[in-house]
CSV table of C-alpha atoms in Angstrom, one decimal:
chain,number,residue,atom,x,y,z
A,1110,UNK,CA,79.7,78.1,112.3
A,1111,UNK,CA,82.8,80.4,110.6
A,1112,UNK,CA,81.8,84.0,110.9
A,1113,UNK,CA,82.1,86.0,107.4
A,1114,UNK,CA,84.0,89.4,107.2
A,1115,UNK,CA,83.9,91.1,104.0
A,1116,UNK,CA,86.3,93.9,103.4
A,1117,UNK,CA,88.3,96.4,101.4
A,1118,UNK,CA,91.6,96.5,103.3
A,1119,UNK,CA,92.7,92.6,104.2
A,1120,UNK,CA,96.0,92.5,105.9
A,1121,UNK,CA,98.9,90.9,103.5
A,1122,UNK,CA,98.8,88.0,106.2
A,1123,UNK,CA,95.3,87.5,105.5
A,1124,UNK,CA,95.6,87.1,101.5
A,1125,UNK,CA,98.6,84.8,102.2
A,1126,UNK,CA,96.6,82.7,103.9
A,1127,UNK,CA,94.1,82.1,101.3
A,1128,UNK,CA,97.4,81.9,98.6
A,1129,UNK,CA,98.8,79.5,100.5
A,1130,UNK,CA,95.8,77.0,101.2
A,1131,UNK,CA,94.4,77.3,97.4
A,1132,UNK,CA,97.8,76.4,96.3
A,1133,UNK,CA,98.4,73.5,98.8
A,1134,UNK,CA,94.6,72.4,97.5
A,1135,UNK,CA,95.7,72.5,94.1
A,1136,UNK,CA,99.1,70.6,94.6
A,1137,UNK,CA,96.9,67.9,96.2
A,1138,UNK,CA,94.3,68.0,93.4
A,1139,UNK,CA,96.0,68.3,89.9
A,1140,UNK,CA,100.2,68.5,90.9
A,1141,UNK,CA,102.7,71.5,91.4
A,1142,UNK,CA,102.3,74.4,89.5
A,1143,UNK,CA,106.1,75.1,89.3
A,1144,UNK,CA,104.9,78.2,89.0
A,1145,UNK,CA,107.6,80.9,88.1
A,1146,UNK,CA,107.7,84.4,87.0
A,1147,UNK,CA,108.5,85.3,83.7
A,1148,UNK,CA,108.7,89.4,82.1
A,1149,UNK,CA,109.8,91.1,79.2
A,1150,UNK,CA,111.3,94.4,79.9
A,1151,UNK,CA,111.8,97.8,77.7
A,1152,UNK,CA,114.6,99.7,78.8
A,1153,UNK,CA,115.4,103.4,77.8
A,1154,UNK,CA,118.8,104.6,76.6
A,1155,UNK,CA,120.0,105.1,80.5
A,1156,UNK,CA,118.1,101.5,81.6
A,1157,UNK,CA,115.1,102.7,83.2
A,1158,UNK,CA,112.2,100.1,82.4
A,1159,UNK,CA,109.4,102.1,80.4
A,1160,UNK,CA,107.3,99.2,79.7
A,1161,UNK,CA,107.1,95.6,78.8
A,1162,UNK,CA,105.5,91.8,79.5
A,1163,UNK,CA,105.2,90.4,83.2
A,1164,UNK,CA,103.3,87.0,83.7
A,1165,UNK,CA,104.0,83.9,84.8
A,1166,UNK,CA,104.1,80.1,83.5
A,1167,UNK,CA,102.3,77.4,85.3
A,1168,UNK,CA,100.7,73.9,84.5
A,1169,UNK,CA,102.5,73.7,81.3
A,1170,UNK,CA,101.0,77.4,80.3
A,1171,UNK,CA,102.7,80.9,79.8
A,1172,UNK,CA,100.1,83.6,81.1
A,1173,UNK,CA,100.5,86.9,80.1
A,1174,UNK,CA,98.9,89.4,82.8
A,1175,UNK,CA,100.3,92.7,81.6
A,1176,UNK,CA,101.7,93.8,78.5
A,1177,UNK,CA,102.8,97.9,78.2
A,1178,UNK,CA,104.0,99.5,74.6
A,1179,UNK,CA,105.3,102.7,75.6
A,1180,UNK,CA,103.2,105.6,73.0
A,1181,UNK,CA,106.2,106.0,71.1
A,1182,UNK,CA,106.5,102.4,70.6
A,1183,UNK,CA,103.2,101.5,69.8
A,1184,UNK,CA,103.0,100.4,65.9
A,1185,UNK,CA,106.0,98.9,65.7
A,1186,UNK,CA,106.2,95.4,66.3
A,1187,UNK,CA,107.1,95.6,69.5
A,1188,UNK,CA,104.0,93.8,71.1
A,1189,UNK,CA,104.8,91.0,68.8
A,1190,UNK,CA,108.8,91.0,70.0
A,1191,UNK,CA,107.7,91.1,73.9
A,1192,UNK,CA,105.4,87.8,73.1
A,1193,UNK,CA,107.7,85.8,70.9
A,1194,UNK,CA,110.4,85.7,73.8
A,1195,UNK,CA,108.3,85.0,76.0
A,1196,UNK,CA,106.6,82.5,74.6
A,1197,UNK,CA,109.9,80.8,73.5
A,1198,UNK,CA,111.1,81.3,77.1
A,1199,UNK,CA,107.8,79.2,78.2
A,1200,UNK,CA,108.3,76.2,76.0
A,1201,UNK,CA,112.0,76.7,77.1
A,1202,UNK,CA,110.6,75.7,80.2
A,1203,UNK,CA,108.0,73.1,79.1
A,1204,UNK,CA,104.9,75.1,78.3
A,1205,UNK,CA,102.2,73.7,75.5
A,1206,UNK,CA,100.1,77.1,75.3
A,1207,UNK,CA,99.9,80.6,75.8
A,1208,UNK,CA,96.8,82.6,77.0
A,1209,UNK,CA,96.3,86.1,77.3
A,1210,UNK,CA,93.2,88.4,77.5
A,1211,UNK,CA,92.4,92.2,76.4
A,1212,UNK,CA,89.6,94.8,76.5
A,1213,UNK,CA,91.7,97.1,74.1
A,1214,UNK,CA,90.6,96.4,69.9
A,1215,UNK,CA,94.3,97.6,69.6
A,1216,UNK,CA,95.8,94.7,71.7
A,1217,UNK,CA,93.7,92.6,70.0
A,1218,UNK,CA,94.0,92.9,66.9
A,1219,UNK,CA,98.3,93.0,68.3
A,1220,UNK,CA,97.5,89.0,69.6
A,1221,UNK,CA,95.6,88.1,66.5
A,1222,UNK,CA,98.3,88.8,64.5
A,1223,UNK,CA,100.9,86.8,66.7
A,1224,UNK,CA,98.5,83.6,65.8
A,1225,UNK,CA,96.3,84.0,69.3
A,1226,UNK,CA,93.1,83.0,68.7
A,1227,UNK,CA,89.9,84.1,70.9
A,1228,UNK,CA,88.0,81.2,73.1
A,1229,UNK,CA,86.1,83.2,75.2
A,1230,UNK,CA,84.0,87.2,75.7
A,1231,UNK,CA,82.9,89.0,78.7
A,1232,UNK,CA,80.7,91.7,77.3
A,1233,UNK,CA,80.3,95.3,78.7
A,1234,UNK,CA,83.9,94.7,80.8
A,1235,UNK,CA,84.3,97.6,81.1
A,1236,UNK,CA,81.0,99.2,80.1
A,1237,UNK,CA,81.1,99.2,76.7
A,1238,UNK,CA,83.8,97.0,75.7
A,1239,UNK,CA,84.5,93.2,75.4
A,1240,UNK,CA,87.3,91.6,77.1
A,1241,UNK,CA,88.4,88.7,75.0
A,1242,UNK,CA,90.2,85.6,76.0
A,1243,UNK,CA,92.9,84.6,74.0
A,1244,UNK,CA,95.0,80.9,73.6
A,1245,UNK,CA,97.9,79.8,71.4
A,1246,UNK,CA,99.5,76.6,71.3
A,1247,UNK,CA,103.4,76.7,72.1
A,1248,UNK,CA,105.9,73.5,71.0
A,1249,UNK,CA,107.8,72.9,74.2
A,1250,UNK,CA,111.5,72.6,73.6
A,1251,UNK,CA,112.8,69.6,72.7
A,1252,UNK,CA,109.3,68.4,71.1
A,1253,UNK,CA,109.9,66.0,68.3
A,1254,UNK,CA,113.7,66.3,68.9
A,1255,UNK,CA,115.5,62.6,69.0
């Protein structure tokens, strides 16, 4: 029988291991991912990053994982800016939809207006807030072309 260690600190080998199987699982069950990276960055006047977009697209889908508006930003359109190129950059490379989740009303109400609309809550996460999941479809480039 496999013996079961649960802990805080797993070595990067450890974690790779479990990466590397799901992924190999998943290949094998549904096709390649062709997983790649995709961000969005805000540079300052002397190119320092001070926020921006960082996901990745897989399966035909762009995932946003974080999205920063620097205070000073915030307001602005920004938000919107950071998701339009990445979003065309995803159907650029083949991607149907777009799916991003929040617990902030602000970022929310940011998605809503980019024509996200909300498929999913998880109440009290965090405690007294709802993070809400998010989907939009994207028309991969080249779609309808002749």
């Amino acid at each position: 029988m496999p013996q079961l260690e649960l802990t805080a600190t797993p070595s990067p080998d450890d974690l790779a291991v479990i990466g590397e199987t799901l992924t190999a699982f998943n290949h094998a069950d549904v096709g390649p991912a062709d997983r790649q990276t995709l961000a969005v960055l805000i540079r300052n006047e002397d190119g320092t990053v001070i926020g921006g977009l960082s996901g990745y697209t897989a399966w035909g889908w762009l995932f946003t994982q974080l999205l920063f508006i620097p205070e000073g930003q915030r307001g602005t359109g920004l938000a919107g800016r950071l998701l339009t190129m990445a979003e065309e950059e995803a159907a650029n490379r083949g991607c149907h939809g777009a799916w991003i989740d929040t617990f902030s009303p602000t970022a929310l109400k940011a998605y809503l207006k980019q024509g996200y609309e909300i498929f999913g809550e998880l109440p009290d996460f965090p405690k007294g807030r709802t993070r809400t999941f998010l989907r939009k479809a994207l028309t991969p480039s080249g779609a309808g072309a002749e």
